mmCIF file of C-alpha atoms in Angstrom:
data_model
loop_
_atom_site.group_PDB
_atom_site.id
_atom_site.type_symbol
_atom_site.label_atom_id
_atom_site.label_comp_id
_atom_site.label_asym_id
_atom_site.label_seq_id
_atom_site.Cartn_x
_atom_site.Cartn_y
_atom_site.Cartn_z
ATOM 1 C CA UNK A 1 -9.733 5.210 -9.415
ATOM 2 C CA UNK A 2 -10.786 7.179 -6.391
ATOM 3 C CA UNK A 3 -13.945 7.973 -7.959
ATOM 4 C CA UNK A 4 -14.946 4.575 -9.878
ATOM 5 C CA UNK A 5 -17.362 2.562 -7.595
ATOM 6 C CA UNK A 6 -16.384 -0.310 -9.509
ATOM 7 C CA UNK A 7 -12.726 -0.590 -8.526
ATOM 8 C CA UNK A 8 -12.486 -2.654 -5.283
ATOM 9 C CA UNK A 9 -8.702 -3.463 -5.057
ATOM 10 C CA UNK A 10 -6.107 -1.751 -6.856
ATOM 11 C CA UNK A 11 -2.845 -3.709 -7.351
ATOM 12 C CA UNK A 12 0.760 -1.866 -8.216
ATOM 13 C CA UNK A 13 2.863 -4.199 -10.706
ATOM 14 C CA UNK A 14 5.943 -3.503 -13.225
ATOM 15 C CA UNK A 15 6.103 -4.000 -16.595
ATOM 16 C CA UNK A 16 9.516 -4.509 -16.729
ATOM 17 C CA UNK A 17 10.858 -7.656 -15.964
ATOM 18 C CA UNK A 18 13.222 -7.469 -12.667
ATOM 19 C CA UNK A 19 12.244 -4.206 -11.749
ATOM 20 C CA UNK A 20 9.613 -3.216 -8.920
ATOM 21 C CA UNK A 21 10.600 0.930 -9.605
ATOM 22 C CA UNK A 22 14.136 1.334 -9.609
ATOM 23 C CA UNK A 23 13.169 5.166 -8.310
ATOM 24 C CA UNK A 24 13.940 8.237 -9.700
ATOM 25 C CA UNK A 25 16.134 8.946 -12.361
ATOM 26 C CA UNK A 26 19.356 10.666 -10.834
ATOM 27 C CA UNK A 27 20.736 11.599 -14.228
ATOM 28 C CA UNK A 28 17.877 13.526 -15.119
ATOM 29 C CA UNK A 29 18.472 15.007 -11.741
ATOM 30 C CA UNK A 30 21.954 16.171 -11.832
ATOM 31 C CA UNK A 31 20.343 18.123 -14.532
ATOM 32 C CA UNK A 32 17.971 20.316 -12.078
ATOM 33 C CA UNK A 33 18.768 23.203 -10.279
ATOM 34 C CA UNK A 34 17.825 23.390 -6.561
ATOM 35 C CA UNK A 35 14.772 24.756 -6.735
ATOM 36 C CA UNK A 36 13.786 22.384 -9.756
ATOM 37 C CA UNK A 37 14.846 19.599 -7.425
ATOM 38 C CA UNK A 38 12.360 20.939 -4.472
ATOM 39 C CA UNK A 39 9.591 20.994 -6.782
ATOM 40 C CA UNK A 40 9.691 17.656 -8.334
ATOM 41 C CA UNK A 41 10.218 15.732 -4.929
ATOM 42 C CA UNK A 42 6.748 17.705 -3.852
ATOM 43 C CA UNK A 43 5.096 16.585 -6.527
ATOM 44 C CA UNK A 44 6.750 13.371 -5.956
ATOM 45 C CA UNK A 45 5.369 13.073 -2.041
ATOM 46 C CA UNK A 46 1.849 14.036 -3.401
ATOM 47 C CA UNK A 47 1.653 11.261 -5.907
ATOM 48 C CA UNK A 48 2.493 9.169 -2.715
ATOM 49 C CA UNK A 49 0.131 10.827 -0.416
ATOM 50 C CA UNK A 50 -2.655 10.608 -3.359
ATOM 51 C CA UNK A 51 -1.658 6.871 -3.490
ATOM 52 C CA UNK A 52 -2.184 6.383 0.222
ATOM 53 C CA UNK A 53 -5.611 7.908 0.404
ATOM 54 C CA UNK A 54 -7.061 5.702 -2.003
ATOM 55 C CA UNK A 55 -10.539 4.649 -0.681
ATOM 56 C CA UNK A 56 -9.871 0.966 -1.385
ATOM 57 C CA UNK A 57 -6.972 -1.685 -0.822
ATOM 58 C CA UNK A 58 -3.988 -1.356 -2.641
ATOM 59 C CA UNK A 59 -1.375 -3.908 -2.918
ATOM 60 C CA UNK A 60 2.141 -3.562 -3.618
ATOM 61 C CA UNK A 61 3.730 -6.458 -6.009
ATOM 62 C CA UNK A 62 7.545 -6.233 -5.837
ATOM 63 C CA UNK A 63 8.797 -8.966 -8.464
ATOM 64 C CA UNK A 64 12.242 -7.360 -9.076
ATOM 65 C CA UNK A 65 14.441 -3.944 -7.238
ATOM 66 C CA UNK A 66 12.331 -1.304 -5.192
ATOM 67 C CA UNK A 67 14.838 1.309 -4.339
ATOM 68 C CA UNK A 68 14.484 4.836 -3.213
ATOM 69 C CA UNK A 69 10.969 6.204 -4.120
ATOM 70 C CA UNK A 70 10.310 2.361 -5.884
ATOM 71 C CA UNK A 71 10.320 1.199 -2.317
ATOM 72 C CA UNK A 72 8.287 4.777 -0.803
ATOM 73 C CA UNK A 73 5.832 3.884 -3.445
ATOM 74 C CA UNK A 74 5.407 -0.053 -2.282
ATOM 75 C CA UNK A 75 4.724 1.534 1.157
ATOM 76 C CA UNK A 76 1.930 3.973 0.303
ATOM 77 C CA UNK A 77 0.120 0.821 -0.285
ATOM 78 C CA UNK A 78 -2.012 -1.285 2.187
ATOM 79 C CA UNK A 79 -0.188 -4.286 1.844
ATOM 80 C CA UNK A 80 3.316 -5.626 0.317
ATOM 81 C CA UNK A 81 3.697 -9.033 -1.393
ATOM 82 C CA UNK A 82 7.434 -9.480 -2.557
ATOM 83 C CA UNK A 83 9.349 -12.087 -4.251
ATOM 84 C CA UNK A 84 11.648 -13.600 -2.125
ATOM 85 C CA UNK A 85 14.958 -12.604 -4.373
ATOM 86 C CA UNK A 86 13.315 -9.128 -5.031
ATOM 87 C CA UNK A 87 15.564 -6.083 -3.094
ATOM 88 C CA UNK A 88 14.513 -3.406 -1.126
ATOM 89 C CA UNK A 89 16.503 0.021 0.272
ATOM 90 C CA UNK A 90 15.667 3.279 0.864
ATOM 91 C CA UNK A 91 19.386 4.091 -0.129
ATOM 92 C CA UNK A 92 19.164 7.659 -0.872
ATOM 93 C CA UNK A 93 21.998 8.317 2.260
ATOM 94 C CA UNK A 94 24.126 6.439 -0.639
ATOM 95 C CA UNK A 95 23.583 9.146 -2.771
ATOM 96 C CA UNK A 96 24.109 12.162 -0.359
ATOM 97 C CA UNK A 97 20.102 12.358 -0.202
ATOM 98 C CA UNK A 98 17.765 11.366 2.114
ATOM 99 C CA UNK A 99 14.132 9.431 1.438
ATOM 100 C CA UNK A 100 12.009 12.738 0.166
ATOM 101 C CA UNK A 101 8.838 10.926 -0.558
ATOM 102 C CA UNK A 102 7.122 9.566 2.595
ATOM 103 C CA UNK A 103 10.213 7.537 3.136
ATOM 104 C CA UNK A 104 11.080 8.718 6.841
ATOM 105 C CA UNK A 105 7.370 8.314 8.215
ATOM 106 C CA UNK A 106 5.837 5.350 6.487
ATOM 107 C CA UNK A 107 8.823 3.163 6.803
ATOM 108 C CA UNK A 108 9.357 3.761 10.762
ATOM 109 C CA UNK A 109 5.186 3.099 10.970
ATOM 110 C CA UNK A 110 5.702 -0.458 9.149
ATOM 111 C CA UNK A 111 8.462 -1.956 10.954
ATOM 112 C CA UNK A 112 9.339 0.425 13.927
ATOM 113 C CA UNK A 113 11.873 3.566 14.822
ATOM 114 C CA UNK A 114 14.513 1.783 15.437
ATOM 115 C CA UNK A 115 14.718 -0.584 12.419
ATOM 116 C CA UNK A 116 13.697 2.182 10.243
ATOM 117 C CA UNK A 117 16.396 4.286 10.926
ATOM 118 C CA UNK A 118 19.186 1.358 10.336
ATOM 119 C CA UNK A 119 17.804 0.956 7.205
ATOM 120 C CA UNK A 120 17.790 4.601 6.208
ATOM 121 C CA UNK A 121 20.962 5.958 8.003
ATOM 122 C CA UNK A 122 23.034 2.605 6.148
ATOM 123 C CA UNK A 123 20.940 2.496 2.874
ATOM 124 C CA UNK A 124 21.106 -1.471 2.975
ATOM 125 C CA UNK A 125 18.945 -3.452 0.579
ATOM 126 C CA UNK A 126 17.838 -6.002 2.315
ATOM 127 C CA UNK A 127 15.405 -9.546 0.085
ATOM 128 C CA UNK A 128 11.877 -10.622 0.176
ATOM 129 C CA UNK A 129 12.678 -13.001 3.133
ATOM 130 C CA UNK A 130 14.264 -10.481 5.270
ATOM 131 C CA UNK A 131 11.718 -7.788 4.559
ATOM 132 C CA UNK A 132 9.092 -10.048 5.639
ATOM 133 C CA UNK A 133 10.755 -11.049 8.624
ATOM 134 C CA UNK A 134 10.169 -7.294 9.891
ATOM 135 C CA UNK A 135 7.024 -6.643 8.400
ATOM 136 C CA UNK A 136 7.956 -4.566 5.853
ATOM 137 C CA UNK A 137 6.070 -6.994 3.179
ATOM 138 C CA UNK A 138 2.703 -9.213 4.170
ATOM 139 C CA UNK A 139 4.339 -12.509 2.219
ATOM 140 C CA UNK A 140 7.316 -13.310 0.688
ATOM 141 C CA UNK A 141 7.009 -15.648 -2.102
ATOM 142 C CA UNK A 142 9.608 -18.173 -4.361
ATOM 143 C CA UNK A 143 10.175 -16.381 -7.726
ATOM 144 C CA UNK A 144 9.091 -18.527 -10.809
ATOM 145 C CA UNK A 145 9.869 -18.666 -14.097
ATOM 146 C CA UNK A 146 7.922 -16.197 -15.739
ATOM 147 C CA UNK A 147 8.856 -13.526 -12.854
ATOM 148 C CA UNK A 148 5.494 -12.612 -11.645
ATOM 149 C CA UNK A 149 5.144 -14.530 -8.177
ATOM 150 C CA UNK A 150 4.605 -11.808 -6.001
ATOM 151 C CA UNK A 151 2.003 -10.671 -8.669
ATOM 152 C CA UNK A 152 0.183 -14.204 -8.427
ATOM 153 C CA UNK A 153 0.135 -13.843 -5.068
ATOM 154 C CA UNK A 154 -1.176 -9.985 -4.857
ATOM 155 C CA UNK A 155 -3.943 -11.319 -7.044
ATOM 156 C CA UNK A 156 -4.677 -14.297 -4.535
ATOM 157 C CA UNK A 157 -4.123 -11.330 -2.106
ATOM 158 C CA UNK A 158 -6.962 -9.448 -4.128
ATOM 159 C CA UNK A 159 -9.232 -12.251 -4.410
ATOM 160 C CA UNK A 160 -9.737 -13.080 -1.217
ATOM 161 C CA UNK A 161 -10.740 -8.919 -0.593
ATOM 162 C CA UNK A 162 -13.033 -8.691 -3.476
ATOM 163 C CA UNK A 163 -15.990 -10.908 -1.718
ATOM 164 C CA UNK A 164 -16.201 -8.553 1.090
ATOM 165 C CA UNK A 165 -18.537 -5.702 1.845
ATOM 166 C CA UNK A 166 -16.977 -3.113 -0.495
ATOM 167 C CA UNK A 167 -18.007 -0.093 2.163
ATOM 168 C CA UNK A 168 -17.194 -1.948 5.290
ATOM 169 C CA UNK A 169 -13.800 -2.505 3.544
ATOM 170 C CA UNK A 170 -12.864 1.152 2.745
ATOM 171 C CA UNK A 171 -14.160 2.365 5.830
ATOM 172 C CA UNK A 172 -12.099 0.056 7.780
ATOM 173 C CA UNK A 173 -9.635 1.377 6.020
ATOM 174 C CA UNK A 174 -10.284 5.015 6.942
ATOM 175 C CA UNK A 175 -10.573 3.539 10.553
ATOM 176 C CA UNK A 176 -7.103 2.255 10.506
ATOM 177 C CA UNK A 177 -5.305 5.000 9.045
ATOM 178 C CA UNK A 178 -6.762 7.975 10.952
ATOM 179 C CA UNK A 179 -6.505 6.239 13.759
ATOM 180 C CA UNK A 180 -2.758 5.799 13.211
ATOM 181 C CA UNK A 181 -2.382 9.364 13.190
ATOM 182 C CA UNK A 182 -3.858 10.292 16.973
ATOM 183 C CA UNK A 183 -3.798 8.656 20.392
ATOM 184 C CA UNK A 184 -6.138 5.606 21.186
ATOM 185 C CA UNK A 185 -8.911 7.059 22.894
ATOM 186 C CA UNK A 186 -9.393 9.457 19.336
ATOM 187 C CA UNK A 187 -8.716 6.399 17.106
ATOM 188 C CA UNK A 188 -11.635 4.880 19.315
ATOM 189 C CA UNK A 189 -13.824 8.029 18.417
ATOM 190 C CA UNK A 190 -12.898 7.692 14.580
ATOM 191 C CA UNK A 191 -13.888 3.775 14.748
ATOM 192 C CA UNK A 192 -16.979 5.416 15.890
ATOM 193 C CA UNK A 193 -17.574 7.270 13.292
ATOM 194 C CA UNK A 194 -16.575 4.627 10.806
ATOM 195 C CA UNK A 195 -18.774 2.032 12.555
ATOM 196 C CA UNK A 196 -21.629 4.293 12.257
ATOM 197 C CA UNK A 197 -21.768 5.253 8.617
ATOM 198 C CA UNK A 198 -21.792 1.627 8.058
ATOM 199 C CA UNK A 199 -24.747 0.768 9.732
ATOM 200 C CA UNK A 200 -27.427 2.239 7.552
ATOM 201 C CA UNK A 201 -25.814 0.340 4.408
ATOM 202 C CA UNK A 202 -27.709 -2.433 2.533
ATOM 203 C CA UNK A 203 -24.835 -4.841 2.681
ATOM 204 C CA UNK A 204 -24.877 -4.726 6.531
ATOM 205 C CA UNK A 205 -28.535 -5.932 6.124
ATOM 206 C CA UNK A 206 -27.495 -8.060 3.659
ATOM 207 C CA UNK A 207 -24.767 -9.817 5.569
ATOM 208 C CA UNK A 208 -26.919 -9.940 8.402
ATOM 209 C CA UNK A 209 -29.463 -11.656 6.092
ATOM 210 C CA UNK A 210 -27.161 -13.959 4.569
ATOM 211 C CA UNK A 211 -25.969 -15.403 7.812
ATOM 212 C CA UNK A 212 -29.164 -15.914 9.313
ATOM 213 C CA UNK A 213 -30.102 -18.065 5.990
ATOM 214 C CA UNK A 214 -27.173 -19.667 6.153
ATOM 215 C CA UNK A 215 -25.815 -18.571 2.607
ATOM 216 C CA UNK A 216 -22.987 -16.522 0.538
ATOM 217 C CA UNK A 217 -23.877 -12.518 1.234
ATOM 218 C CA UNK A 218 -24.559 -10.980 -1.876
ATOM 219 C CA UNK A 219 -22.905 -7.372 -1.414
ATOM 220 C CA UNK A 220 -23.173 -4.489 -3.662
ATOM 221 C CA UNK A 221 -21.434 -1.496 -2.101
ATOM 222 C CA UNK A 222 -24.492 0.343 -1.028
#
C-alpha cells in the first residue's frame, strides 16, 4: 500500500460481524514465555507504527468491540468513524497488563493526558457516543441492520478525500504528524518543507487552473 500510487485512502474494517479487533489472543499468550511475550508485542507496536506512517489517509471503521490492541490499531489511523453501540477500552490494566502497542502515546495525543490516563489506569469501555464526545472517534453513527454503519460512513468519509490533490493530501499529512512530534516554531519549519515540495507539482497548476476557469480540477498525483 505504501508503495501503490494508486491507493488514495485506505479504510480498516472487520469481517466479523460485531467485532472491530477484539485484540490479542490472551490464551495463546498464557502460552509464551517472557521473552516470547517481549517479542511479539514489538512486532505488535511495529505493525502499528507501519500503520501510522502510511503516506495516505487511513480510516478506522469500528462496527462492533475494539479492545486492547483492536482499539491501538483504530488509533494508528487518521481518523475514527464508530457505530454508536460499538465499545472501546484499552483494558489491558484488567488483565494485569498495560497498552504495549502505541496505546499510552496515541491515546493521550487524541483526547488529552488527563482523559487518557482514566481510561487506561480504570480499563473502562466506554460507546460510539461517548468516544466521540472526547474526540477519540471523528463521527459516531446509528448502527443498522446489516452492521456496517460506521463502514458506510468511512466510505462517505473516503469519498469526500478521494477528489483532492492526492500529493497535497499526503503531504499534509506528513505536515501534521511531524509537526506533532516538536515544538511550534519546528512544526512551522516542517510545514515549510511540506509546502514547498508541493509547489512544483502539476496538480497545484492544475488547481490553480481549474479555479481560474471556473471548473472541477482534474488532479493526477503528479
Amino acid at each position: 500500500l505504501r508503495f501503490d500510487e494508486q491507493v488514495r485512502v485506505v479504510v480498516f474494517k472487520s469481517q466479523v460481524k460485531g467485532v472491530f479487533c477484539a485484540g490479542a489472543d490472551l490464551k495463546e499468550r498464557a502460552k509464551m514465555d517472557d521473552a516470547e511475550v517481549g517479542e511479539f508485542v514489538r512486532r505488535l507496536r511495529n505493525l502499528m507504527d507501519e500503520i501510522a506512517a502510511l503516506p495516505v489517509p487511513t480510516i478506522a471503521a469500528i462496527d462492533g468491540y475494539a479492545l486492547g490492541g483492536g482499539l491501538e490499531l483504530a488509533l494508528a489511523c487518521d481518523l475514527r468513524v464508530a457505530a454508536s453501540s460499538a465499545k472501546m477500552g484499552l483494558i489491558e490494566t484488567t488483565r494485569g497488563l498495560l497498552p504495549g502497542a502505541g496505546g499510552t502515546q496515541r491515546l493521550p495525543r487524541c483526547v488529552g493526558v488527563g482523559l487518557a490516563k482514566e481510561l487506561i489506569f480504570t480499563g473502562r469501555q466506554i460507546d460510539g457516543e461517548q468516544a466521540a464526545c472526547m474526540g477519540l472517534v471523528n463521527h459516531s453513527v446509528p448502527q443498522n441492520s446489516e452492521g456496517d454503519a460506521a463502514y458506510q460512513r468511512a466510505l462517505t468519509l473516503a469519498e469526500e478525500i478521494l477528489p483532492r490533490a492526492p500529493f497535497a493530501v499526503k503531504m499534509g499529512k506528513l505536515a501534521i504528524n511531524k509537526g506533532m512530534e516538536v515544538d511550534i516554531a519546528s512544526g512551522m519549519a516542517i510545514e515549510g518543507m511540506c509546502y514547498a515540495q508541493n509547489i512544483p507539482t502539476r496538480d497545484r497548476q492544475e488547481g490553480m487552473a481549474a479555479f481560474r476557469e471556473k471548473r472541477p480540477p482534474r488532479f493526477t498525483g503528479k
